[in-house]
PDB file of C-alpha atoms in Angstrom:
ATOM      1  CA  MET A   5     109.633  50.441  14.254  1.00  0.00           C
ATOM      2  CA  PRO A   6     106.656  52.802  14.162  1.00  0.00           C
ATOM      3  CA  ARG A   7     103.356  51.468  12.884  1.00  0.00           C
ATOM      4  CA  LEU A   8     102.057  52.776   9.599  1.00  0.00           C
ATOM      5  CA  SER A   9      98.847  54.718   9.558  1.00  0.00           C
ATOM      6  CA  ARG A  10      95.998  53.613   7.337  1.00  0.00           C
ATOM      7  CA  ARG A  11      96.999  56.216   4.739  1.00  0.00           C
ATOM      8  CA  GLY A  12     100.605  55.005   4.856  1.00  0.00           C
ATOM      9  CA  LYS A  13      99.501  51.412   4.279  1.00  0.00           C
ATOM     10  CA  ILE A  14      97.427  52.457   1.274  1.00  0.00           C
ATOM     11  CA  ILE A  15     100.388  54.342  -0.197  1.00  0.00           C
ATOM     12  CA  VAL A  16     102.700  51.347   0.301  1.00  0.00           C
ATOM     13  CA  ILE A  17     100.170  48.991  -1.309  1.00  0.00           C
ATOM     14  CA  ALA A  18      99.644  51.373  -4.248  1.00  0.00           C
ATOM     15  CA  LEU A  19     103.394  51.712  -4.827  1.00  0.00           C
ATOM     16  CA  ALA A  20     103.827  47.935  -4.648  1.00  0.00           C
ATOM     17  CA  ALA A  21     101.009  47.447  -7.173  1.00  0.00           C
ATOM     18  CA  ILE A  22     102.551  49.991  -9.555  1.00  0.00           C
ATOM     19  CA  LEU A  23     105.937  48.301  -9.219  1.00  0.00           C
ATOM     20  CA  LEU A  24     104.445  44.857  -9.890  1.00  0.00           C
ATOM     21  CA  LEU A  25     102.564  46.147 -12.936  1.00  0.00           C
ATOM     22  CA  ALA A  26     105.712  47.760 -14.330  1.00  0.00           C
ATOM     23  CA  LEU A  27     107.785  44.620 -13.756  1.00  0.00           C
ATOM     24  CA  GLY A  28     105.082  42.439 -15.277  1.00  0.00           C
ATOM     25  CA  ARG A  29     104.928  44.665 -18.338  1.00  0.00           C
ATOM     26  CA  LEU A  30     108.708  44.437 -18.771  1.00  0.00           C
ATOM     27  CA  LEU A  31     109.131  40.733 -18.046  1.00  0.00           C
ATOM     28  CA  LEU A  32     105.991  39.457 -19.756  1.00  0.00           C
ATOM     29  CA  ALA A  33     106.082  41.733 -22.791  1.00  0.00           C
ATOM     30  CA  VAL A  34     103.984  40.471 -25.666  1.00  0.00           C
ATOM     31  CA  PRO A  35     104.200  42.052 -29.101  1.00  0.00           C
ATOM     32  CA  GLU A  36     100.995  43.909 -29.833  1.00  0.00           C
ATOM     33  CA  PRO A  37      99.191  42.850 -32.997  1.00  0.00           C
ATOM     34  CA  GLU A  38      99.153  45.327 -35.841  1.00  0.00           C
ATOM     35  CA  VAL A  39      95.706  45.994 -37.211  1.00  0.00           C
ATOM     36  CA  SER A  40      95.628  47.277 -40.766  1.00  0.00           C
ATOM     37  CA  LEU A  41      92.332  47.848 -42.520  1.00  0.00           C
ATOM     38  CA  PRO A  42      92.602  49.041 -46.113  1.00  0.00           C
ATOM     39  CA  ALA A  43      90.074  51.557 -47.376  1.00  0.00           C
ATOM     40  CA  GLU A  44      87.267  49.978 -49.373  1.00  0.00           C
ATOM     41  CA  GLU A  45      86.391  51.292 -52.812  1.00  0.00           C
ATOM     42  CA  VAL A  46      82.818  52.577 -52.921  1.00  0.00           C
ATOM     43  CA  PHE A  47      82.797  53.611 -56.597  1.00  0.00           C
ATOM     44  CA  SER A  48      85.140  55.109 -59.166  1.00  0.00           C
ATOM     45  CA  ILE A  49      85.090  58.270 -61.251  1.00  0.00           C
ATOM     46  CA  ALA A  50      87.036  58.136 -64.530  1.00  0.00           C
ATOM     47  CA  GLY A  51      89.093  55.243 -63.216  1.00  0.00           C
ATOM     48  CA  PHE A  52      89.939  57.017 -59.946  1.00  0.00           C
ATOM     49  CA  PRO A  53      88.753  54.920 -57.008  1.00  0.00           C
ATOM     50  CA  ILE A  54      86.632  56.749 -54.422  1.00  0.00           C
ATOM     51  CA  THR A  55      87.110  54.992 -51.091  1.00  0.00           C
ATOM     52  CA  ASN A  56      84.965  55.147 -47.990  1.00  0.00           C
ATOM     53  CA  THR A  57      87.683  57.218 -46.298  1.00  0.00           C
ATOM     54  CA  VAL A  58      87.721  59.849 -49.048  1.00  0.00           C
ATOM     55  CA  LEU A  59      83.922  59.952 -49.059  1.00  0.00           C
ATOM     56  CA  ALA A  60      83.778  60.443 -45.276  1.00  0.00           C
ATOM     57  CA  ALA A  61      86.444  63.170 -45.441  1.00  0.00           C
ATOM     58  CA  TRP A  62      84.575  65.130 -48.132  1.00  0.00           C
ATOM     59  CA  LEU A  63      81.274  64.732 -46.299  1.00  0.00           C
ATOM     60  CA  THR A  64      82.922  66.082 -43.139  1.00  0.00           C
ATOM     61  CA  ILE A  65      84.349  69.044 -45.074  1.00  0.00           C
ATOM     62  CA  LEU A  66      80.907  69.834 -46.525  1.00  0.00           C
ATOM     63  CA  VAL A  67      79.175  69.635 -43.133  1.00  0.00           C
ATOM     64  CA  LEU A  68      81.798  71.792 -41.387  1.00  0.00           C
ATOM     65  CA  GLY A  69      81.774  74.273 -44.264  1.00  0.00           C
ATOM     66  CA  GLY A  70      77.983  74.503 -44.123  1.00  0.00           C
ATOM     67  CA  VAL A  71      78.007  75.056 -40.368  1.00  0.00           C
ATOM     68  CA  ALA A  72      80.727  77.723 -40.694  1.00  0.00           C
ATOM     69  CA  TYR A  73      78.764  79.478 -43.452  1.00  0.00           C
ATOM     70  CA  ALA A  74      75.521  79.380 -41.463  1.00  0.00           C
ATOM     71  CA  ALA A  75      77.275  80.658 -38.342  1.00  0.00           C
ATOM     72  CA  THR A  76      78.979  83.581 -40.067  1.00  0.00           C
ATOM     73  CA  ARG A  77      76.221  84.828 -42.407  1.00  0.00           C
ATOM     74  CA  ARG A  78      75.139  87.572 -40.019  1.00  0.00           C
ATOM     75  CA  MET A  79      78.089  88.066 -37.725  1.00  0.00           C
ATOM     76  CA  LYS A  80      77.678  90.322 -34.715  1.00  0.00           C
ATOM     77  CA  LEU A  81      80.204  91.864 -32.374  1.00  0.00           C
ATOM     78  CA  VAL A  82      78.635  89.974 -29.456  1.00  0.00           C
ATOM     79  CA  PRO A  83      77.961  86.467 -30.794  1.00  0.00           C
ATOM     80  CA  LYS A  84      74.712  84.629 -30.110  1.00  0.00           C
ATOM     81  CA  GLY A  85      73.378  81.234 -31.065  1.00  0.00           C
ATOM     82  CA  LEU A  86      75.296  79.244 -33.668  1.00  0.00           C
ATOM     83  CA  GLN A  87      77.993  81.914 -34.048  1.00  0.00           C
ATOM     84  CA  ASN A  88      78.667  81.627 -30.317  1.00  0.00           C
ATOM     85  CA  VAL A  89      78.916  77.823 -30.517  1.00  0.00           C
ATOM     86  CA  VAL A  90      81.280  77.931 -33.504  1.00  0.00           C
ATOM     87  CA  GLU A  91      83.502  80.571 -31.911  1.00  0.00           C
TER      88      GLU A  91
END
C-alpha cells in the first residue's frame, strides 16, 4: 500500500472531520429554541400603536429618501461625489 503524502493525509483528516460533524449533527440533533420578541409600543396616535419597529422603518425611509434627494439634485452624466456613491 503506497504511503500518503502530507497533502493526502490532510485531505483524509478533513473528510473524516466533515463526516463526523455531519453524523454528530444527525445523531445528536437538538431542537433549536425559537426566539420571538414582540415589537414594543413607543407611543400611540389616535389609538394606533406606534412600535419601535415602525418608528425605525420610517426613520430609515426618511434617511434614505434624504440621501437620494441630495444625491440627485444636480445630476451629471459623469457622476461625482454623493451621486457616484448612491449609483
